[in-house]
Coordinates of C-alpha atoms and ligand atoms in Angstrom, one line a residue:
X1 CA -24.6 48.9 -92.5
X2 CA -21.5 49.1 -90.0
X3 CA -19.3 52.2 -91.1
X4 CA -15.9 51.3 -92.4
X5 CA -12.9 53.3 -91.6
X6 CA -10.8 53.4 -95.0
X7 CA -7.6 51.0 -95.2
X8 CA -6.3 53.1 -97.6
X9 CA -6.7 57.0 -97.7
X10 CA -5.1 58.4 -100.7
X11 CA -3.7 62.2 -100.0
X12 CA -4.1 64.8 -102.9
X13 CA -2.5 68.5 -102.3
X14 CA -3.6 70.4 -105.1
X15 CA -2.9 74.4 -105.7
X16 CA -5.0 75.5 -108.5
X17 CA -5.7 72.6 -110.4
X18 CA -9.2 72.8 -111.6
X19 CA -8.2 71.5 -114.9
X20 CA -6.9 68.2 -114.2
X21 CA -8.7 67.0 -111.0
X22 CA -11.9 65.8 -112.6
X23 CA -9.4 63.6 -114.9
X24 CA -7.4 62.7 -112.0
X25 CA -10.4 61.6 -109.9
X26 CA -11.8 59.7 -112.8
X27 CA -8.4 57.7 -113.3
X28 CA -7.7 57.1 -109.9
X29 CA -11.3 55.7 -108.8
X30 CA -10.7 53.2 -112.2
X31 CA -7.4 52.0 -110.1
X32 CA -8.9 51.8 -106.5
X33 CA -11.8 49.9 -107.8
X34 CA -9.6 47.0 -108.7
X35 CA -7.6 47.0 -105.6
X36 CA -9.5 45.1 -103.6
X37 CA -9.4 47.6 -100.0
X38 CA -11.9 50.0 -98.5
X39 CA -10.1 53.1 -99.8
X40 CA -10.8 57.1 -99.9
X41 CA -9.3 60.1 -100.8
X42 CA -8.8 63.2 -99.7
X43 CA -8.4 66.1 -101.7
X44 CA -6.4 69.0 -99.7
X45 CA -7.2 72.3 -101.5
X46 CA -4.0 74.3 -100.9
X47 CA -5.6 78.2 -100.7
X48 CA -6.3 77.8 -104.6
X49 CA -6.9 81.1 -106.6
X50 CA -9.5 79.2 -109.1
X51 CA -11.9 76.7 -108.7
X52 CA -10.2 73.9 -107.5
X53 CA -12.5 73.9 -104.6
X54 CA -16.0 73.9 -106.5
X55 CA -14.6 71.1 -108.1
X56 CA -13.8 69.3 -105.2
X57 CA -17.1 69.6 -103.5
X58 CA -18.3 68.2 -107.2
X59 CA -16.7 65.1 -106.7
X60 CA -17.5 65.0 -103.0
X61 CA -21.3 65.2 -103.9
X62 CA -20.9 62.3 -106.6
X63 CA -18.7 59.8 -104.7
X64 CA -19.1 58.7 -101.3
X65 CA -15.2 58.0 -101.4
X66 CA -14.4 61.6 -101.7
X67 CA -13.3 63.6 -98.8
X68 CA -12.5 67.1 -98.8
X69 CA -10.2 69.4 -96.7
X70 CA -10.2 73.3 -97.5
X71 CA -6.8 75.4 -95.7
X72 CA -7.3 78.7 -94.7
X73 CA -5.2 80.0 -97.7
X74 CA -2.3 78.6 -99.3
X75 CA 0.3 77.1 -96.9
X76 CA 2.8 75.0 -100.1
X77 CA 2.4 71.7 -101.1
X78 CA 4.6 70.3 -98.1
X79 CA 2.0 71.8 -95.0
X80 CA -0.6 71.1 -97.4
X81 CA 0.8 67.1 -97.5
X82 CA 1.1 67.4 -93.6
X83 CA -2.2 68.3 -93.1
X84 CA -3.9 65.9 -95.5
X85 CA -1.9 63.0 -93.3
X86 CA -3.2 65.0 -90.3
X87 CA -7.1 64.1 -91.1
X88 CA -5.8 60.3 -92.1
X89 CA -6.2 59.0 -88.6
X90 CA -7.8 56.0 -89.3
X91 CA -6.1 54.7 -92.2
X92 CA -3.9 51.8 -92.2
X93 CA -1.9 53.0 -94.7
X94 CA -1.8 56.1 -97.0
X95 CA -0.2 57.2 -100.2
X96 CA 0.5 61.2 -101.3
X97 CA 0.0 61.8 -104.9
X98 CA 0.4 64.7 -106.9
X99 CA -3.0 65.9 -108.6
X100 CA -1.5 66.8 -112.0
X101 CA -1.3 63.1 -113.1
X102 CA 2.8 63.5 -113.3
X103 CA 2.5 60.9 -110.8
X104 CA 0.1 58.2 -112.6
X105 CA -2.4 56.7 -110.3
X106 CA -1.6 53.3 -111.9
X107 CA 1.6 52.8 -110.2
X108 CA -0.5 52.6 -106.5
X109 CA -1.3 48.6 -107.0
X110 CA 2.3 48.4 -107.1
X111 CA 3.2 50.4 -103.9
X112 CA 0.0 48.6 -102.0
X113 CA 1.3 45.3 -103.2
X114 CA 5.3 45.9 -101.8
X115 CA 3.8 47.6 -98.5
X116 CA 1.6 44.2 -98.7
X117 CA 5.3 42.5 -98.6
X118 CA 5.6 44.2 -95.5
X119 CA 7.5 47.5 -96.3
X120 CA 6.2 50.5 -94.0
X121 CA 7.4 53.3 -96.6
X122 CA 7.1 52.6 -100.5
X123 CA 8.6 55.4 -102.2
X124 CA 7.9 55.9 -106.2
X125 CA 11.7 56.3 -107.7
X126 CA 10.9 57.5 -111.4
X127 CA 13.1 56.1 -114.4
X128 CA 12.8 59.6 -117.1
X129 CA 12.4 62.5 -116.5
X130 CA 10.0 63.1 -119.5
X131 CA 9.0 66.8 -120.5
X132 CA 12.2 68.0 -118.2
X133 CA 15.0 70.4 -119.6
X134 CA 18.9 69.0 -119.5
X135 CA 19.1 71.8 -117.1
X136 CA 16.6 70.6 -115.0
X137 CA 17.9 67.2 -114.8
X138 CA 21.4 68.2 -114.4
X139 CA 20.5 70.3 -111.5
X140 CA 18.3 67.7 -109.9
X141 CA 21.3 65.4 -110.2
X142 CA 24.0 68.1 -108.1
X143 CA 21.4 68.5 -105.8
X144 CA 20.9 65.3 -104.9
X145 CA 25.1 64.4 -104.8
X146 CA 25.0 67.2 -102.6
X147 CA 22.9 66.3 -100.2
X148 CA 24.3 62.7 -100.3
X149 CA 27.4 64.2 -99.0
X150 CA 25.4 66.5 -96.1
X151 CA 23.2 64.0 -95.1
X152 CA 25.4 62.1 -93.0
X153 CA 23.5 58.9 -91.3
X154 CA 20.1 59.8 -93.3
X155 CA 20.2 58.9 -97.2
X156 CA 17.7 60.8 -99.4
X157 CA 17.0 58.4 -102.6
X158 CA 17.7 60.1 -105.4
X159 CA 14.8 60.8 -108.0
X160 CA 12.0 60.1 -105.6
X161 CA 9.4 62.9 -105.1
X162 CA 6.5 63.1 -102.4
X163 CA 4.8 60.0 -104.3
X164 CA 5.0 57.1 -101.9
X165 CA 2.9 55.0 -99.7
X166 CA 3.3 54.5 -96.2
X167 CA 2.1 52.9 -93.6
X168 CA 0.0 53.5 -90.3
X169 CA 3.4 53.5 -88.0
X170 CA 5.9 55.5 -90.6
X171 CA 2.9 58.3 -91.0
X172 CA 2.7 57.8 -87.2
X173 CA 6.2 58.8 -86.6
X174 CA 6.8 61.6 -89.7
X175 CA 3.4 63.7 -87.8
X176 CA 5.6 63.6 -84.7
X177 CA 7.8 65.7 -86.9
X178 CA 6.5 69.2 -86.3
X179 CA 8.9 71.5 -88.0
X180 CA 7.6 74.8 -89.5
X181 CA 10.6 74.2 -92.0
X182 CA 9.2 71.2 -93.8
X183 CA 11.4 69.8 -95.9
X184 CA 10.1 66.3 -96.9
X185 CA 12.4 64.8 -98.2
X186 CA 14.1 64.9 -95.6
X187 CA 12.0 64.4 -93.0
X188 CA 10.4 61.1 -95.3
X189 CA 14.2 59.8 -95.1
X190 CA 14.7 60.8 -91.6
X191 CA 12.3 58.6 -89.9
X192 CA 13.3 55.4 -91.5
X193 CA 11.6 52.0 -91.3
X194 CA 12.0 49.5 -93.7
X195 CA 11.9 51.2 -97.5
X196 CA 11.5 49.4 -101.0
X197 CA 12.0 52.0 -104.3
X198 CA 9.4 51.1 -106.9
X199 CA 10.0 52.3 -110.3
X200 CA 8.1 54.2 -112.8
X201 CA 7.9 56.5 -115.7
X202 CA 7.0 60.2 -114.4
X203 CA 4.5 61.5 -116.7
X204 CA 4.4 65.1 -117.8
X205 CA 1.9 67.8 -116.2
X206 CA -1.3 67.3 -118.2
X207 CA -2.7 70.5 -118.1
X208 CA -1.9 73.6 -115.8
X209 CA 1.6 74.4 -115.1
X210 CA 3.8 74.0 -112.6
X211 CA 4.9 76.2 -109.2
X212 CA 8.3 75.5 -109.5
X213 CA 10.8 77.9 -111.2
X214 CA 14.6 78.5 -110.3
X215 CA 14.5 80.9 -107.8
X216 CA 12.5 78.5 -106.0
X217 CA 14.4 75.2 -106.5
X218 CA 17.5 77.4 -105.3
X219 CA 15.5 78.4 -102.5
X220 CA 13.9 74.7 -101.9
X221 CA 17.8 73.3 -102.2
X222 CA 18.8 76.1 -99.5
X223 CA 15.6 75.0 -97.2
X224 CA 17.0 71.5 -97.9
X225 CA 20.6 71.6 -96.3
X226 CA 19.6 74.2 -93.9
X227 CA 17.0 72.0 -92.3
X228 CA 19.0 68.9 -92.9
X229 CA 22.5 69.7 -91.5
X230 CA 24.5 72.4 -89.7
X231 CA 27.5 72.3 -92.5
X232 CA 27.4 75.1 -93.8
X233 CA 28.2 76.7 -90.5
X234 CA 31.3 74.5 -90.1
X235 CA 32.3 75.4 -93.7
X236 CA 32.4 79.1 -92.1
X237 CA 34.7 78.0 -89.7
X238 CA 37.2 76.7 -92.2
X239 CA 36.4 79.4 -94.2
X240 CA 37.3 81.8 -91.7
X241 CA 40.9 80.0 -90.8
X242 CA 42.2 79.5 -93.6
X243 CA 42.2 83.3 -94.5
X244 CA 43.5 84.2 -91.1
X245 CA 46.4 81.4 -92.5
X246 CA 46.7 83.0 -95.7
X247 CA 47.0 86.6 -94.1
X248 CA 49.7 85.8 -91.8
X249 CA 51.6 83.9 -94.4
X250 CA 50.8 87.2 -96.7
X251 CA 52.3 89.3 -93.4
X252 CA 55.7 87.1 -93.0
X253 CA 55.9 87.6 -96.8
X254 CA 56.1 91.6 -96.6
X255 CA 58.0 92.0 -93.9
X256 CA 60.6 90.1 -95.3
X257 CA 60.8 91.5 -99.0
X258 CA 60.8 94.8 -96.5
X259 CA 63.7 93.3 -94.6
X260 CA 65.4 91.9 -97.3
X261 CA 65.5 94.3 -100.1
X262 CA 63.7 97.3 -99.1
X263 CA 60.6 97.3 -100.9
X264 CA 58.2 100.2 -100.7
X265 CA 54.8 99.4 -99.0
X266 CA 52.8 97.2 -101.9
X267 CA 50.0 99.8 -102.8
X268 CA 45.9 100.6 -102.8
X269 CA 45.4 97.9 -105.0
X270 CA 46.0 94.8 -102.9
X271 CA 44.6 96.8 -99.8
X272 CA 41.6 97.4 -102.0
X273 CA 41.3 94.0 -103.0
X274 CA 42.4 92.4 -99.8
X275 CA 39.3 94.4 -97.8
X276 CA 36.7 93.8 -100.2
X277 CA 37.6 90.3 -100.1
X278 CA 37.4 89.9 -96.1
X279 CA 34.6 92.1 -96.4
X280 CA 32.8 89.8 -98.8
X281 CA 33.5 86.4 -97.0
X282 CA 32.3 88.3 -93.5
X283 CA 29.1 89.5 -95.0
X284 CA 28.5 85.4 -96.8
X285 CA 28.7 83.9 -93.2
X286 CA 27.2 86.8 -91.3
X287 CA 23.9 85.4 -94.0
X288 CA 24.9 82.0 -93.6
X289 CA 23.9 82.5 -89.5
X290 CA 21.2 84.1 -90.9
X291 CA 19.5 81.4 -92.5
X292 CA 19.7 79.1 -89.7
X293 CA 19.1 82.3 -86.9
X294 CA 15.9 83.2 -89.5
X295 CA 14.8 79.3 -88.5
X296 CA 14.9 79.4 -85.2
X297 CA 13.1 82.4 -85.1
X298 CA 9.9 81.2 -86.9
X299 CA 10.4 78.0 -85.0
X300 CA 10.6 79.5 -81.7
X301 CA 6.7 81.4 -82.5
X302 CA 5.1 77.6 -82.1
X303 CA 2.0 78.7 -84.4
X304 CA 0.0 75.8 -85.9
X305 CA 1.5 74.6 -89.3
X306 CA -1.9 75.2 -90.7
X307 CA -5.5 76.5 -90.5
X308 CA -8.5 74.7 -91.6
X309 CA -11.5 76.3 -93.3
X310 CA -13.4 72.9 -94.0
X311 CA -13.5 69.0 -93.7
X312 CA -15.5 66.9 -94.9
X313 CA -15.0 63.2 -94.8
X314 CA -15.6 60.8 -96.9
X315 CA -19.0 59.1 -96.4
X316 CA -17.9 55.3 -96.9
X317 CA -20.5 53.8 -95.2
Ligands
LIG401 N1 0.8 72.2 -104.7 C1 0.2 72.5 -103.5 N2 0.5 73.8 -103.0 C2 1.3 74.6 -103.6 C3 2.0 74.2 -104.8 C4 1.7 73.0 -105.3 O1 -0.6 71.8 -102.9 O2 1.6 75.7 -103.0 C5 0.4 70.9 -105.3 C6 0.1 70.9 -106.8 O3 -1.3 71.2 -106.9 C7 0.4 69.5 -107.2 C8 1.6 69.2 -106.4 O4 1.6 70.0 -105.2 O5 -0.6 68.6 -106.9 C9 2.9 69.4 -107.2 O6 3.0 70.7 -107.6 P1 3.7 71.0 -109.0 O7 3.1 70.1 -110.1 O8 3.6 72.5 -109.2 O9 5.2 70.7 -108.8 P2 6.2 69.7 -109.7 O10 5.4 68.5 -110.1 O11 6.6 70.6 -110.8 O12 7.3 69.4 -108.7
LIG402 MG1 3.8 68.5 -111.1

């Protein structure tokens, strides 16, 4: 028998999901089989704290479409993504799915038929957000007005997660994006190449529970527009003019009530309030240079995104 590279390598970053995977694999090999391409997938364990991996190496054993790549530790689901699309060199096209079924393996037949159209990236844009607070959605909703208006050439659809399909040449060009700082989103909408939305429902987790809380969204939103534009740091400069407006207009205003009628000095209060305030707006910028000093500085090391403890490929031959 020759040995068939994959068409189709499906990427799986998982972070202690021991629970789900076994279901996951079961429902996505029910899918594959009826797609009609020599597939695989790779399941990308993420430094999990449980026994995400055993289970992995499980499936590996029992299905020659199983591939397996262990990290060193955890690295977060966007290095973990990168790396999985690393060890997909062969594949014509691949699609990144999240291993808690949120993202349901059905919907792939749909993103393999629109990339069959000839779309390079098919990106799954979900309708509900089932099992998701108001404040969740409402948030999710700012965040992605926001970064409509920050984005400038580069449009980030809104309500469209890592779960799309892309093909050899947009994979091609997004590794050629080596950033420490990986925000995907962006970096998905950055390349470009023609794009098609396909809709679905986004399921919720079916077992485990999610990373995410709001410390880390607000973090994730900050990583977003710090890695995506420099506005904040023109923001600072408006910022910074406008006081020095305001406290000359304030000036002309004293001395001429002192001119004028006399007035004592206005007292401690306003000084107070006057220094805290400048001292406040110096100290916001001072961390807004931060941020974006902070990512040059862990750009500037150069150290590989990630480490690899294990691969094993799939065995589809
Ligand atoms: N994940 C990962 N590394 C991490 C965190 C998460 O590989 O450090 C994986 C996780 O196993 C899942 C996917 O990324 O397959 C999405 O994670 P999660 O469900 O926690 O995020 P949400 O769906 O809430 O956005
Ligand atoms: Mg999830």
């Amino acid at each position: 028998m020759t040995s068939r590279s994959p068409a189709l390598t499906v990427i799986v970053p998982a972070f202690n999901e021991e629970e789900v995977l076994p279901e996951f694999h079961r429902r996505l090999a029910a899918v594959m089989g009826g797609i009609g391409l020599a597939w695989d997938v790779l399941y990308v364990n993420d430094g999990s704290r449980d026994r995400t991996l055993e289970v992995m190496l499980a499936l590996q054993a029992g299905d020659p479409h199983v591939a397996v790549l262990n990290l060193s530790r955890n690295f977060g689901k966007e290095i973990a993504m990168t790396a999985g699309l690393d060890h997909a060199q062969s594949s014509e096209a691949v699609v990144i799915i999240d291993a808690d079924l949120q993202d349901p393996p059905e919907v792939i037949p749909r993103l393999v038929e629109a990339w069959r159209q000839g779309f390079d990236v098919v990106y799954a844009q979900r309708n509900t957000r089932a099992g998701e607070t108001m404040l969740k959605r409402a948030t999710a909703a700012m965040f992605y007005r926001l970064m409509q208006k920050v984005g400038g050439k580069v449009t980030i659809p809104p309500d469209t997660g890592d779960f799309r399909l892309m093909s050899r040449r947009a994979v091609d060009a997004l590794l050629r994006l080596r950033e420490q700082h990986r925000f995907m989103k962006g970096l998905f909408a950055w390349i470009g190449f023609p794009s098609t939305p396909v809709r679905y429902d986004r399921a919720p987790r079916a077992a485990g529970t999610t990373k995410w809380n709001y410390w880390k969204l607000w973090n994730f939103s900050l990583e977003g527009i710090t890695s995506f534009t420099v506005a904040p740091l023109k923001i600072a400069t408006y910022v910074g003019l406008l006081t020095a407006i305001g406290a000359v207009l304030y000036l002309a205003q004293l001395i001429f009530r002192t001119l004028a009628y006399g007035n004592p000095v206005a007292g401690y209060p306003s000084l107070l309030a006057v220094v805290l305030f400048l001292g406040g707006v110096q100290m916001m910028m001072l961390g807004v240079i931060g941020e974006y000093l902070g990512r040059i500085f862990n750009e500037t090391k150069g150290r590989p995104l990630y480490l690899t403890e294990r691969h094993l490929p799939s065995r589809l031959n």
